[in-house]
mmCIF file of C-alpha atoms in Angstrom:
data_model
loop_
_atom_site.group_PDB
_atom_site.id
_atom_site.type_symbol
_atom_site.label_atom_id
_atom_site.label_comp_id
_atom_site.label_asym_id
_atom_site.label_seq_id
_atom_site.Cartn_x
_atom_site.Cartn_y
_atom_site.Cartn_z
ATOM 1 C CA UNK A 1 -16.433 9.854 -14.010
ATOM 2 C CA UNK A 2 -17.879 7.167 -11.906
ATOM 3 C CA UNK A 3 -19.545 9.016 -8.879
ATOM 4 C CA UNK A 4 -21.970 7.619 -6.589
ATOM 5 C CA UNK A 5 -25.043 9.453 -5.247
ATOM 6 C CA UNK A 6 -22.982 10.974 -2.390
ATOM 7 C CA UNK A 7 -20.542 12.740 -4.776
ATOM 8 C CA UNK A 8 -17.721 10.100 -4.199
ATOM 9 C CA UNK A 9 -15.618 9.701 -7.256
ATOM 10 C CA UNK A 10 -14.600 5.865 -7.785
ATOM 11 C CA UNK A 11 -10.909 5.630 -8.847
ATOM 12 C CA UNK A 12 -9.990 2.361 -7.258
ATOM 13 C CA UNK A 13 -11.187 -1.176 -8.345
ATOM 14 C CA UNK A 14 -10.336 -4.304 -6.044
ATOM 15 C CA UNK A 15 -10.540 -7.482 -8.079
ATOM 16 C CA UNK A 16 -10.843 -10.821 -6.423
ATOM 17 C CA UNK A 17 -9.186 -13.447 -9.066
ATOM 18 C CA UNK A 18 -9.986 -16.485 -7.049
ATOM 19 C CA UNK A 19 -12.060 -17.743 -4.195
ATOM 20 C CA UNK A 20 -9.421 -20.416 -3.314
ATOM 21 C CA UNK A 21 -6.872 -20.020 -0.619
ATOM 22 C CA UNK A 22 -3.790 -22.093 0.602
ATOM 23 C CA UNK A 23 -4.413 -20.945 4.252
ATOM 24 C CA UNK A 24 -7.281 -21.551 6.438
ATOM 25 C CA UNK A 25 -7.170 -18.402 8.925
ATOM 26 C CA UNK A 26 -9.340 -18.851 11.845
ATOM 27 C CA UNK A 27 -11.019 -15.230 11.277
ATOM 28 C CA UNK A 28 -11.391 -15.798 7.499
ATOM 29 C CA UNK A 29 -13.004 -19.062 7.068
ATOM 30 C CA UNK A 30 -14.019 -22.202 9.040
ATOM 31 C CA UNK A 31 -11.618 -24.957 9.360
ATOM 32 C CA UNK A 32 -13.178 -27.241 6.636
ATOM 33 C CA UNK A 33 -13.011 -24.357 4.263
ATOM 34 C CA UNK A 34 -15.719 -23.242 1.987
ATOM 35 C CA UNK A 35 -17.357 -24.492 -1.125
ATOM 36 C CA UNK A 36 -15.460 -23.687 -4.028
ATOM 37 C CA UNK A 37 -16.841 -21.873 -7.053
ATOM 38 C CA UNK A 38 -17.015 -24.122 -10.235
ATOM 39 C CA UNK A 39 -14.538 -23.231 -12.893
ATOM 40 C CA UNK A 40 -17.240 -22.229 -15.334
ATOM 41 C CA UNK A 41 -18.306 -19.406 -12.597
ATOM 42 C CA UNK A 42 -14.962 -17.924 -12.146
ATOM 43 C CA UNK A 43 -14.132 -14.957 -14.424
ATOM 44 C CA UNK A 44 -11.809 -15.313 -17.524
ATOM 45 C CA UNK A 45 -8.761 -13.102 -17.551
ATOM 46 C CA UNK A 46 -10.200 -11.608 -20.668
ATOM 47 C CA UNK A 47 -13.433 -10.756 -18.862
ATOM 48 C CA UNK A 48 -11.579 -9.092 -15.808
ATOM 49 C CA UNK A 49 -9.592 -7.174 -18.398
ATOM 50 C CA UNK A 50 -12.845 -5.847 -20.012
ATOM 51 C CA UNK A 51 -14.218 -4.626 -16.806
ATOM 52 C CA UNK A 52 -11.040 -2.649 -16.040
ATOM 53 C CA UNK A 53 -11.124 -1.378 -19.524
ATOM 54 C CA UNK A 54 -14.458 0.021 -19.190
ATOM 55 C CA UNK A 55 -13.750 1.259 -15.426
ATOM 56 C CA UNK A 56 -10.553 2.959 -16.536
ATOM 57 C CA UNK A 57 -12.435 4.921 -19.352
ATOM 58 C CA UNK A 58 -14.517 6.580 -16.604
ATOM 59 C CA UNK A 59 -11.838 7.420 -14.108
ATOM 60 C CA UNK A 60 -10.520 4.172 -12.414
ATOM 61 C CA UNK A 61 -6.882 4.521 -12.158
ATOM 62 C CA UNK A 62 -5.681 2.017 -9.578
ATOM 63 C CA UNK A 63 -6.335 -1.787 -9.321
ATOM 64 C CA UNK A 64 -5.820 -4.083 -6.437
ATOM 65 C CA UNK A 65 -5.657 -7.924 -7.186
ATOM 66 C CA UNK A 66 -7.054 -10.059 -4.107
ATOM 67 C CA UNK A 67 -8.473 -13.453 -3.255
ATOM 68 C CA UNK A 68 -8.942 -15.852 -1.791
ATOM 69 C CA UNK A 69 -5.108 -15.999 -2.254
ATOM 70 C CA UNK A 70 -4.661 -14.353 -5.610
ATOM 71 C CA UNK A 71 -1.299 -16.271 -6.262
ATOM 72 C CA UNK A 72 -2.996 -19.730 -6.395
ATOM 73 C CA UNK A 73 -4.566 -18.284 -9.558
ATOM 74 C CA UNK A 74 -2.360 -19.848 -12.560
ATOM 75 C CA UNK A 75 -0.734 -17.642 -14.978
ATOM 76 C CA UNK A 76 -1.492 -14.396 -12.909
ATOM 77 C CA UNK A 77 1.429 -12.450 -14.607
ATOM 78 C CA UNK A 78 -0.571 -12.602 -17.586
ATOM 79 C CA UNK A 79 -3.320 -11.018 -16.116
ATOM 80 C CA UNK A 80 -1.215 -8.319 -14.561
ATOM 81 C CA UNK A 81 0.235 -7.495 -17.745
ATOM 82 C CA UNK A 82 -3.295 -7.104 -19.589
ATOM 83 C CA UNK A 83 -4.327 -4.752 -16.598
ATOM 84 C CA UNK A 84 -1.147 -2.790 -16.511
ATOM 85 C CA UNK A 85 -1.286 -2.109 -20.298
ATOM 86 C CA UNK A 86 -4.884 -0.657 -19.928
ATOM 87 C CA UNK A 87 -4.838 2.746 -20.959
ATOM 88 C CA UNK A 88 -5.635 5.021 -17.736
ATOM 89 C CA UNK A 89 -4.446 2.503 -15.230
ATOM 90 C CA UNK A 90 -1.735 4.001 -13.333
ATOM 91 C CA UNK A 91 -1.076 1.500 -10.577
ATOM 92 C CA UNK A 92 -1.467 -2.337 -10.256
ATOM 93 C CA UNK A 93 -0.970 -3.767 -6.849
ATOM 94 C CA UNK A 94 -1.599 -6.953 -4.949
ATOM 95 C CA UNK A 95 -2.441 -8.529 -1.508
ATOM 96 C CA UNK A 96 -1.120 -11.712 -0.589
ATOM 97 C CA UNK A 97 -0.554 -14.065 2.216
ATOM 98 C CA UNK A 98 3.070 -14.141 0.846
ATOM 99 C CA UNK A 99 3.358 -18.079 0.948
ATOM 100 C CA UNK A 100 3.931 -18.330 -2.908
ATOM 101 C CA UNK A 101 5.482 -15.122 -3.319
ATOM 102 C CA UNK A 102 9.235 -16.144 -3.526
ATOM 103 C CA UNK A 103 8.643 -17.812 -6.888
ATOM 104 C CA UNK A 104 6.206 -15.203 -8.298
ATOM 105 C CA UNK A 105 7.481 -11.878 -7.116
ATOM 106 C CA UNK A 106 9.847 -11.419 -10.242
ATOM 107 C CA UNK A 107 7.494 -12.391 -12.875
ATOM 108 C CA UNK A 108 4.791 -10.207 -11.336
ATOM 109 C CA UNK A 109 7.097 -7.414 -11.402
ATOM 110 C CA UNK A 110 8.124 -7.879 -14.951
ATOM 111 C CA UNK A 111 4.660 -8.088 -15.983
ATOM 112 C CA UNK A 112 3.741 -4.563 -14.455
ATOM 113 C CA UNK A 113 2.723 -5.041 -10.817
ATOM 114 C CA UNK A 114 4.084 -2.079 -8.956
ATOM 115 C CA UNK A 115 3.524 -3.010 -5.069
ATOM 116 C CA UNK A 116 2.485 -5.982 -2.725
ATOM 117 C CA UNK A 117 0.830 -5.975 0.800
ATOM 118 C CA UNK A 118 1.500 -9.032 2.779
ATOM 119 C CA UNK A 119 -0.653 -10.302 5.585
ATOM 120 C CA UNK A 120 1.381 -11.072 8.444
ATOM 121 C CA UNK A 121 -0.536 -11.260 11.904
ATOM 122 C CA UNK A 122 2.327 -12.628 14.110
ATOM 123 C CA UNK A 123 5.961 -12.815 14.169
ATOM 124 C CA UNK A 124 5.995 -16.046 16.086
ATOM 125 C CA UNK A 125 6.298 -19.192 13.789
ATOM 126 C CA UNK A 126 4.197 -21.667 16.130
ATOM 127 C CA UNK A 127 1.417 -18.830 16.333
ATOM 128 C CA UNK A 128 1.390 -18.169 12.737
ATOM 129 C CA UNK A 129 0.585 -21.862 12.177
ATOM 130 C CA UNK A 130 -2.014 -21.959 14.616
ATOM 131 C CA UNK A 131 -3.819 -18.786 13.134
ATOM 132 C CA UNK A 132 -3.422 -19.952 9.468
ATOM 133 C CA UNK A 133 -3.982 -23.651 10.353
ATOM 134 C CA UNK A 134 -1.561 -24.739 7.756
ATOM 135 C CA UNK A 135 0.837 -22.160 6.875
ATOM 136 C CA UNK A 136 4.678 -21.787 7.556
ATOM 137 C CA UNK A 137 6.041 -18.308 8.520
ATOM 138 C CA UNK A 138 9.358 -19.095 6.796
ATOM 139 C CA UNK A 139 7.636 -19.042 3.349
ATOM 140 C CA UNK A 140 6.320 -15.426 4.097
ATOM 141 C CA UNK A 141 9.849 -14.247 4.923
ATOM 142 C CA UNK A 142 11.124 -15.542 1.770
ATOM 143 C CA UNK A 143 8.253 -13.952 -0.101
ATOM 144 C CA UNK A 144 8.971 -10.560 1.329
ATOM 145 C CA UNK A 145 12.632 -10.899 0.448
ATOM 146 C CA UNK A 146 11.807 -11.701 -3.074
ATOM 147 C CA UNK A 147 9.224 -8.970 -3.216
ATOM 148 C CA UNK A 148 11.930 -6.314 -2.166
ATOM 149 C CA UNK A 149 14.561 -7.889 -4.558
ATOM 150 C CA UNK A 150 11.995 -7.400 -7.313
ATOM 151 C CA UNK A 151 11.393 -3.881 -6.481
ATOM 152 C CA UNK A 152 7.732 -4.282 -5.574
ATOM 153 C CA UNK A 153 7.848 -1.223 -3.230
ATOM 154 C CA UNK A 154 6.782 0.224 -1.027
ATOM 155 C CA UNK A 155 5.896 -3.022 0.778
ATOM 156 C CA UNK A 156 3.174 -2.966 3.059
ATOM 157 C CA UNK A 157 2.530 -5.531 6.030
ATOM 158 C CA UNK A 158 -0.971 -6.129 6.891
ATOM 159 C CA UNK A 159 -1.868 -7.120 10.476
ATOM 160 C CA UNK A 160 -5.246 -8.143 11.533
ATOM 161 C CA UNK A 161 -5.245 -7.283 15.427
ATOM 162 C CA UNK A 162 -7.008 -9.665 17.614
ATOM 163 C CA UNK A 163 -7.214 -9.527 21.494
ATOM 164 C CA UNK A 164 -5.975 -12.664 23.314
ATOM 165 C CA UNK A 165 -4.334 -13.589 19.801
ATOM 166 C CA UNK A 166 -1.776 -11.154 18.734
ATOM 167 C CA UNK A 167 -2.229 -7.824 20.713
ATOM 168 C CA UNK A 168 0.811 -8.599 22.812
ATOM 169 C CA UNK A 169 2.967 -8.341 19.610
ATOM 170 C CA UNK A 170 1.767 -4.932 18.384
ATOM 171 C CA UNK A 171 5.037 -3.039 19.669
ATOM 172 C CA UNK A 172 7.237 -5.827 17.905
ATOM 173 C CA UNK A 173 5.151 -5.542 14.715
ATOM 174 C CA UNK A 174 5.226 -1.732 14.689
ATOM 175 C CA UNK A 175 9.100 -1.781 15.102
ATOM 176 C CA UNK A 176 9.521 -3.662 11.791
ATOM 177 C CA UNK A 177 8.971 -0.107 10.195
ATOM 178 C CA UNK A 178 11.980 1.043 12.366
ATOM 179 C CA UNK A 179 14.479 -1.187 10.602
ATOM 180 C CA UNK A 180 12.818 -1.454 7.139
ATOM 181 C CA UNK A 181 11.272 0.958 4.789
ATOM 182 C CA UNK A 182 8.003 -0.959 5.220
ATOM 183 C CA UNK A 183 4.453 0.296 6.142
ATOM 184 C CA UNK A 184 3.116 -1.831 9.018
ATOM 185 C CA UNK A 185 -0.872 -1.504 8.992
ATOM 186 C CA UNK A 186 -2.900 -2.694 11.925
ATOM 187 C CA UNK A 187 -6.329 -3.612 10.743
ATOM 188 C CA UNK A 188 -9.483 -3.863 12.986
ATOM 189 C CA UNK A 189 -10.976 -7.264 13.010
ATOM 190 C CA UNK A 190 -14.246 -7.189 10.932
ATOM 191 C CA UNK A 191 -17.131 -9.131 11.813
ATOM 192 C CA UNK A 192 -17.858 -10.895 8.569
ATOM 193 C CA UNK A 193 -18.909 -14.557 8.808
ATOM 194 C CA UNK A 194 -16.275 -15.250 11.365
ATOM 195 C CA UNK A 195 -18.351 -15.466 14.650
ATOM 196 C CA UNK A 196 -18.264 -19.250 14.920
ATOM 197 C CA UNK A 197 -15.651 -20.241 17.473
ATOM 198 C CA UNK A 198 -12.204 -20.355 16.293
ATOM 199 C CA UNK A 199 -11.113 -23.437 18.068
ATOM 200 C CA UNK A 200 -8.992 -24.311 21.305
ATOM 201 C CA UNK A 201 -6.571 -21.681 22.567
ATOM 202 C CA UNK A 202 -8.486 -18.816 20.859
ATOM 203 C CA UNK A 203 -10.866 -16.310 22.337
ATOM 204 C CA UNK A 204 -14.539 -15.934 21.507
ATOM 205 C CA UNK A 205 -14.678 -14.019 18.369
ATOM 206 C CA UNK A 206 -16.797 -11.382 19.750
ATOM 207 C CA UNK A 207 -14.126 -10.743 22.457
ATOM 208 C CA UNK A 208 -11.380 -10.485 20.000
ATOM 209 C CA UNK A 209 -11.908 -7.026 18.575
ATOM 210 C CA UNK A 210 -9.458 -4.096 19.414
ATOM 211 C CA UNK A 211 -10.357 -0.609 18.453
ATOM 212 C CA UNK A 212 -7.785 1.657 16.455
ATOM 213 C CA UNK A 213 -8.004 4.006 19.761
ATOM 214 C CA UNK A 214 -6.662 0.951 22.103
ATOM 215 C CA UNK A 215 -4.087 0.072 19.511
ATOM 216 C CA UNK A 216 -2.737 3.686 19.560
ATOM 217 C CA UNK A 217 -2.535 3.675 23.253
ATOM 218 C CA UNK A 218 -0.597 0.425 23.298
ATOM 219 C CA UNK A 219 1.807 2.250 20.760
ATOM 220 C CA UNK A 220 1.957 5.325 22.470
ATOM 221 C CA UNK A 221 5.643 4.824 23.679
ATOM 222 C CA UNK A 222 6.646 5.108 20.083
ATOM 223 C CA UNK A 223 5.410 8.602 19.773
ATOM 224 C CA UNK A 224 3.941 8.070 16.365
ATOM 225 C CA UNK A 225 3.449 11.287 14.648
ATOM 226 C CA UNK A 226 0.229 11.421 12.173
ATOM 227 C CA UNK A 227 1.140 12.328 8.466
ATOM 228 C CA UNK A 228 -0.928 15.452 7.526
ATOM 229 C CA UNK A 229 -1.379 14.418 4.025
ATOM 230 C CA UNK A 230 -3.351 11.324 2.938
ATOM 231 C CA UNK A 231 -1.156 8.706 1.225
ATOM 232 C CA UNK A 232 -2.354 6.798 -1.932
ATOM 233 C CA UNK A 233 -6.057 5.782 -2.636
ATOM 234 C CA UNK A 234 -6.590 3.397 0.256
ATOM 235 C CA UNK A 235 -8.180 3.776 3.675
ATOM 236 C CA UNK A 236 -5.317 3.734 5.937
ATOM 237 C CA UNK A 237 -4.353 6.463 8.433
ATOM 238 C CA UNK A 238 -0.519 6.512 8.331
ATOM 239 C CA UNK A 239 2.037 7.734 10.926
ATOM 240 C CA UNK A 240 5.710 8.355 10.890
ATOM 241 C CA UNK A 241 7.937 6.424 13.370
ATOM 242 C CA UNK A 242 10.786 8.679 14.741
ATOM 243 C CA UNK A 243 14.003 7.393 13.707
ATOM 244 C CA UNK A 244 12.488 4.728 11.521
ATOM 245 C CA UNK A 245 12.852 3.718 7.896
ATOM 246 C CA UNK A 246 9.039 3.068 7.416
ATOM 247 C CA UNK A 247 5.452 4.128 8.483
ATOM 248 C CA UNK A 248 2.818 2.681 10.715
ATOM 249 C CA UNK A 249 -0.697 2.769 9.631
ATOM 250 C CA UNK A 250 -4.197 1.858 10.825
ATOM 251 C CA UNK A 251 -7.243 0.612 9.060
ATOM 252 C CA UNK A 252 -10.319 0.949 11.355
ATOM 253 C CA UNK A 253 -13.615 0.247 9.406
ATOM 254 C CA UNK A 254 -15.420 0.000 12.886
ATOM 255 C CA UNK A 255 -13.891 2.214 15.232
ATOM 256 C CA UNK A 256 -13.007 5.212 13.205
ATOM 257 C CA UNK A 257 -14.677 4.323 9.702
ATOM 258 C CA UNK A 258 -13.746 5.787 6.505
ATOM 259 C CA UNK A 259 -16.856 5.502 4.499
ATOM 260 C CA UNK A 260 -17.137 9.305 3.584
ATOM 261 C CA UNK A 261 -13.894 8.884 1.782
ATOM 262 C CA UNK A 262 -14.722 5.385 0.144
ATOM 263 C CA UNK A 263 -13.537 5.688 -3.449
ATOM 264 C CA UNK A 264 -13.666 2.005 -4.484
ATOM 265 C CA UNK A 265 -15.776 -0.940 -5.988
ATOM 266 C CA UNK A 266 -14.899 -4.597 -5.706
ATOM 267 C CA UNK A 267 -15.149 -7.351 -8.420
ATOM 268 C CA UNK A 268 -15.833 -10.922 -6.997
ATOM 269 C CA UNK A 269 -14.208 -13.741 -8.512
ATOM 270 C CA UNK A 270 -17.460 -14.802 -9.876
ATOM 271 C CA UNK A 271 -18.244 -11.552 -11.816
ATOM 272 C CA UNK A 272 -20.294 -9.448 -9.124
ATOM 273 C CA UNK A 273 -19.716 -5.729 -8.395
ATOM 274 C CA UNK A 274 -19.865 -5.303 -4.695
ATOM 275 C CA UNK A 275 -20.526 -1.524 -4.036
ATOM 276 C CA UNK A 276 -19.422 -2.061 -0.422
ATOM 277 C CA UNK A 277 -17.286 -4.669 1.493
ATOM 278 C CA UNK A 278 -19.780 -4.729 4.450
ATOM 279 C CA UNK A 279 -22.939 -5.027 2.703
ATOM 280 C CA UNK A 280 -24.434 -8.128 0.849
ATOM 281 C CA UNK A 281 -25.629 -6.241 -2.111
ATOM 282 C CA UNK A 282 -23.928 -7.391 -5.540
ATOM 283 C CA UNK A 283 -24.609 -6.505 -9.086
ATOM 284 C CA UNK A 284 -23.993 -9.413 -11.395
ATOM 285 C CA UNK A 285 -21.653 -8.373 -14.483
ATOM 286 C CA UNK A 286 -20.827 -12.036 -15.839
ATOM 287 C CA UNK A 287 -24.074 -12.613 -17.940
ATOM 288 C CA UNK A 288 -23.560 -9.226 -19.597
ATOM 289 C CA UNK A 289 -19.952 -9.897 -20.267
ATOM 290 C CA UNK A 290 -20.689 -13.243 -21.795
ATOM 291 C CA UNK A 291 -23.499 -12.037 -23.913
ATOM 292 C CA UNK A 292 -21.186 -9.246 -25.359
ATOM 293 C CA UNK A 293 -23.214 -6.531 -23.660
ATOM 294 C CA UNK A 294 -22.069 -3.176 -22.126
ATOM 295 C CA UNK A 295 -21.276 -3.381 -18.623
ATOM 296 C CA UNK A 296 -21.356 0.297 -17.963
ATOM 297 C CA UNK A 297 -25.181 0.436 -17.267
ATOM 298 C CA UNK A 298 -24.311 -2.134 -14.420
ATOM 299 C CA UNK A 299 -21.520 -0.193 -13.240
ATOM 300 C CA UNK A 300 -23.796 2.823 -12.828
ATOM 301 C CA UNK A 301 -26.214 0.751 -11.099
ATOM 302 C CA UNK A 302 -23.844 -0.320 -8.556
ATOM 303 C CA UNK A 303 -23.158 3.477 -7.963
ATOM 304 C CA UNK A 304 -26.805 4.163 -7.355
ATOM 305 C CA UNK A 305 -26.906 1.466 -4.602
ATOM 306 C CA UNK A 306 -23.726 2.194 -2.995
ATOM 307 C CA UNK A 307 -24.532 3.079 0.588
ATOM 308 C CA UNK A 308 -23.318 6.189 2.288
ATOM 309 C CA UNK A 309 -21.780 3.935 5.013
ATOM 310 C CA UNK A 310 -21.742 0.546 6.503
ATOM 311 C CA UNK A 311 -24.018 -0.579 9.319
ATOM 312 C CA UNK A 312 -21.511 -2.079 11.783
ATOM 313 C CA UNK A 313 -22.313 0.532 14.414
ATOM 314 C CA UNK A 314 -26.069 -1.057 14.367
ATOM 315 C CA UNK A 315 -24.647 -4.450 14.653
ATOM 316 C CA UNK A 316 -25.951 -5.168 11.236
ATOM 317 C CA UNK A 317 -23.246 -7.360 9.583
ATOM 318 C CA UNK A 318 -22.851 -9.217 6.167
ATOM 319 C CA UNK A 319 -24.241 -12.575 6.398
ATOM 320 C CA UNK A 320 -24.021 -13.804 2.989
ATOM 321 C CA UNK A 321 -20.265 -14.766 2.166
ATOM 322 C CA UNK A 322 -17.016 -14.908 4.179
ATOM 323 C CA UNK A 323 -14.192 -12.471 3.706
ATOM 324 C CA UNK A 324 -12.318 -15.183 1.559
ATOM 325 C CA UNK A 325 -15.243 -15.038 -0.969
ATOM 326 C CA UNK A 326 -15.592 -11.386 -1.389
ATOM 327 C CA UNK A 327 -11.974 -10.220 -1.762
ATOM 328 C CA UNK A 328 -11.725 -8.625 1.671
#
């Protein structure tokens, strides 16, 4: 088994398949975007599949594909099939902004994708375009409908919560779980290379953070009931919604962090293992892969340097790459 020095077993691998994105969300990247990696620096599908194969031999059983925006990577269903057919892998999921999901939900499901998480920070069309700088919320709703039709369930809606941006919509977002069998998950804003001003009409980034405790206070009228059993391999703390078809969840890396239960490694699009999202430490795998060498010693090295927890409480934040570049 892959275990770190604190005894945590690694069962979950998050893979960024591209550093590119078709949106420009204010909390994720600057308006001009970021410098794109050259094609030769991006992992080939066969290289990603080899990392999954080795990881699965040592206990990894779930894979989540991320980006950037994973659906902009050409022929993604082919990679999904390669991963889904890997012995030991029980679950293949994907996080997407949903813009391209309407056309890809069916082929991804046919290839072996089980579930999708769709990022949706607002229900207001104009606000959506302001937050994403370029996006149309109608494309997201079409993608969600296609995902449901394709059987990609349970569907999860990820909401990055920001004071002065969408905190007035928390109740409406949570009520999506009343009428739909979805899990609506509220995510604390993480200070990862997003502290430059977001632009006119937005708060200063350092003032936008809302803790899980405050979110729960806002949603108190819903009488959410905490689930006594942890669901899945992810970090969310989930609640049932009385009278609702779905659930409400919270991901709180800052206000109530889940480091003690961390069971994951991250693979960046350019072939680095990142032991912790909120640390700049990365172990390069790509040279070994392209030289035909074993990557197991490098995975073990990553486990040796995986920290016990992040340092956000000490106001020490990652400064190397923005969220879009590390598969957040």
